[in-house]
Amino acid sequence: MLEPTNNKYQLSLMSNSPNLVKVAVPIPLRRLFDYQYQDSQKPMIGGRVLVPFGRQQLVGYVIGFSEESDYDLKKIKHIVKVIDQESLLDKELFNFIQWSAQYYQHPIGEVFNACLPSLIGKGEIAQLEPEYFWQLTNEGEKAQPKSNAVKQIALLKLAQSHQSYLTQETLKAHEFVPGDLKSLINNGWLTKEIKPLDTGFTQPKVLPSTFEPNKEQHQAIAQIFAKKAQFQPFLLDGVTSSGKTEVYLRAITHQLEAGKQTLVLVPEIGLTPQTIQRFKERFHSNISMLHSGMTDKQRLNEWLKAKQGLTSIIIGTRSALFTPFKDLGLIVIDEEHDLSFKQQEGFRYSARDLALVRANNLNIPIIMGSATPSIESQYNVSNGRFERLTLSRRAGNAKAPHSKIFDVRQRPLNEGISKPLREHIESHLAKGQQCLVFLNRRGFAPSILCHDCGWIAECNRCDRNMTYHQQLKRLHCHHCDRQVFLPKQCPSCQSDQLLPIGLGTERLAEALSSMFPKHKVIRVDRDSTRRKDSMQNIVEEIKRGEADIIVGTQMLAKGHHFPNLTLVAVIDIDGCLFSADFRATERTAQLLTQVAGRAGRGEANGEIVIQSHHPDHPLLVNLFTQNYQQLSEQMLQERKTANLPPYSAQVLIRSQATNLAKPMEFLQDMANILNQYPQLEVYGPYPAPMIKRAGKMRAQLLLQASDKQTIQKILNAALPVIEEQKSAKNVRWSIDVDPQEVF
Ligand code: ADP
Ligand code: ZN
Ligand code: ZN
């Protein structure tokens, strides 16, 4: 490693002025590194270089040139090679990524790697490659492979069921690799073809909508249109099923007609197949979907296509925000309140907040839609930064659902279900309607207890119980992913009386199946939808009416439209009503409103039933006597009174090591440094609410100031000193600017 020297070398004065370049190297240090280069191989700003680093060679990003260095010139190494002959990133994206790294106080080299396709970070040439697909030949259509050629038969079937061709994506989804096709190609059953690059952008085809926008939609569309070529954030505040998607589609149409691209950010692509489908149906132009099922190569290709303007609509999850564009005209963020827009590890950024910055840089409009807008966005409406567009009624004929709270105190519960709830489910089923039973806890039971000695199955790496998954016969820690088989006997007293305690979705689904033996129960949670496309298949099944009772977690709260679903029953929300996190109220109100929004989206009236041991809890009462909008105004007022974000700014420092003393010591050193700044309030250090996780002991320090700029300035000044602390060497630590979860 290079050591700084005391005197600066005034290199420009020397006869042989060296060529120095500042490089962002993907390592966890908040600084740039100097390298020399030869005249014959001048790197490009915003392009990549291969550099020696310690004993390895790393791909780095060129940030700028320099004529002087803080280091001894003799010790400054030469770059190995220039990877990009021209800039990989245009100025806008290049500056945006750097700004993001600075704002979130994350090492710049790591930020580049986190923002760009993984192959870019590996030094792959950034060139659009043709995509291949495999076409079934006439012989292939009639082929009769030997009966023991299982793979060949499966592949032929697959091709036949996919319009006689196989794409790389289809292969991957069914766990095949291109190499598996060799014998079929040799037999003349398949041919390898090049997929033509889509060029439809020049003439995007927009299919007409089947309905006219209603008055409120019309108003929203007109307001967006009025600012179609300037920076303006819009909060599209529309109750569930009010037709927000239709507003997006029309706004995008205007951009397409102007020859501009649109970026659409969604919480999770796999969870919202219906929304995606509606985009595809409306726009027969080149939509690019960035999702986790893609190969690295495909992801790079989509990235390059967007950069060259070959795709007009890019739909993706949070990291799609860092896509390069030829001419971006609009950003849409669907379900803007969703926590998944915040990256919770590594480069901890908020895609929603950064999208505003990017839209501002590009001077384009941005639409953030939600039925339950975040408190931050409500605040931005109240201070005039956002324009609110309201859709207050359900579109079409659907009416707002009725709601009831069932007091379950002292009432017998059968597997979590009270008698009145059971009767409610019965009556909806009798009318041929579907019911959603919501429980935000997957697995069979949240813990296992020994009836004889009281032993509880705890994770030995975390301060939490292990969840019992009956189908897999396993105990699973949902915090560190540790899995073990359920022991046959109690490890403490050898008793075989091991009882599952509490209720998870697996157990609830089983209980409902035996309560309603004539009806089909389907479970929707992370476990039942692990396979690719399974969410899509389940959603289709529900829509076709093949399931009567749907047991689900919050996965089902997102944007689904089931016209025949009329009852939403919330089994157990009490745990969410009492939490130390000041954001808990907001999250619970959002979750309940979203889940409730699944009921009665068709012609029949919907109903929502919530079981609670705290039926008088103000959150529950307010949620049903007022609407979310009124409730969130109250929450905003409470934040103001307590001087909490968005009325102040916070940064959370997390630290961990194998024993708690080390992170506490480091955070104390940090607190001592930060306490010198009177504008900053420093809380802690204190042990994290969950001290032990994945075998590490954790502590944290919370910083608060009046506004984001103040906290930024202080961190910029203090971090170099903090990083040099001896105690910093003993721990892992991270900075979370604008944290969304404080544990
Ligand atoms: P949201 O995104 O607000 O939850 P959607 O855009 O999914 O709502 O709309 C809900 C349903 O209403 C969809 O089936 C949609 O096709 C339909 N819809 C939207 N706007 C209208 C309209 N103006 N007239 C009739 N139906 C509409
Ligand atoms: Zn025991
Ligand atoms: Zn664990």
Short mmCIF file of N, CA and C and ligand atoms in Angstrom, two decimals, residues 459-462 477-482 694, ligand 3:
data_model
loop_
_atom_site.label_atom_id
_atom_site.label_comp_id
_atom_site.label_asym_id
_atom_site.label_seq_id
_atom_site.Cartn_x
_atom_site.Cartn_y
_atom_site.Cartn_z
N CYS A 459 -31.73 -20.16 17.68
CA CYS A 459 -30.58 -20.19 16.77
C CYS A 459 -29.33 -19.96 17.61
N ASN A 460 -28.31 -20.77 17.39
CA ASN A 460 -27.11 -20.55 18.20
C ASN A 460 -26.24 -19.41 17.67
N ARG A 461 -26.66 -18.84 16.51
CA ARG A 461 -25.89 -17.71 15.98
C ARG A 461 -26.62 -16.38 16.14
N CYS A 462 -27.93 -16.44 16.51
CA CYS A 462 -28.70 -15.21 16.63
C CYS A 462 -29.49 -15.22 17.93
N CYS A 477 -33.56 -20.54 10.73
CA CYS A 477 -33.44 -19.20 11.31
C CYS A 477 -33.64 -18.20 10.19
N HIS A 478 -34.67 -17.37 10.31
CA HIS A 478 -34.97 -16.41 9.24
C HIS A 478 -34.03 -15.20 9.28
N HIS A 479 -33.13 -15.17 10.25
CA HIS A 479 -32.22 -14.03 10.35
C HIS A 479 -30.84 -14.32 9.79
N CYS A 480 -30.37 -15.57 9.91
CA CYS A 480 -29.04 -15.88 9.39
C CYS A 480 -29.10 -17.05 8.41
N ASP A 481 -30.31 -17.58 8.18
CA ASP A 481 -30.49 -18.63 7.19
C ASP A 481 -30.01 -20.01 7.65
N ARG A 482 -29.61 -20.15 8.89
CA ARG A 482 -29.16 -21.45 9.38
C ARG A 482 -30.32 -22.44 9.36
N ALA A 694 -26.17 -13.83 13.23
CA ALA A 694 -25.23 -14.59 12.41
C ALA A 694 -23.87 -14.69 13.10
ZN ZN B 3 -29.70 -17.30 13.10
#
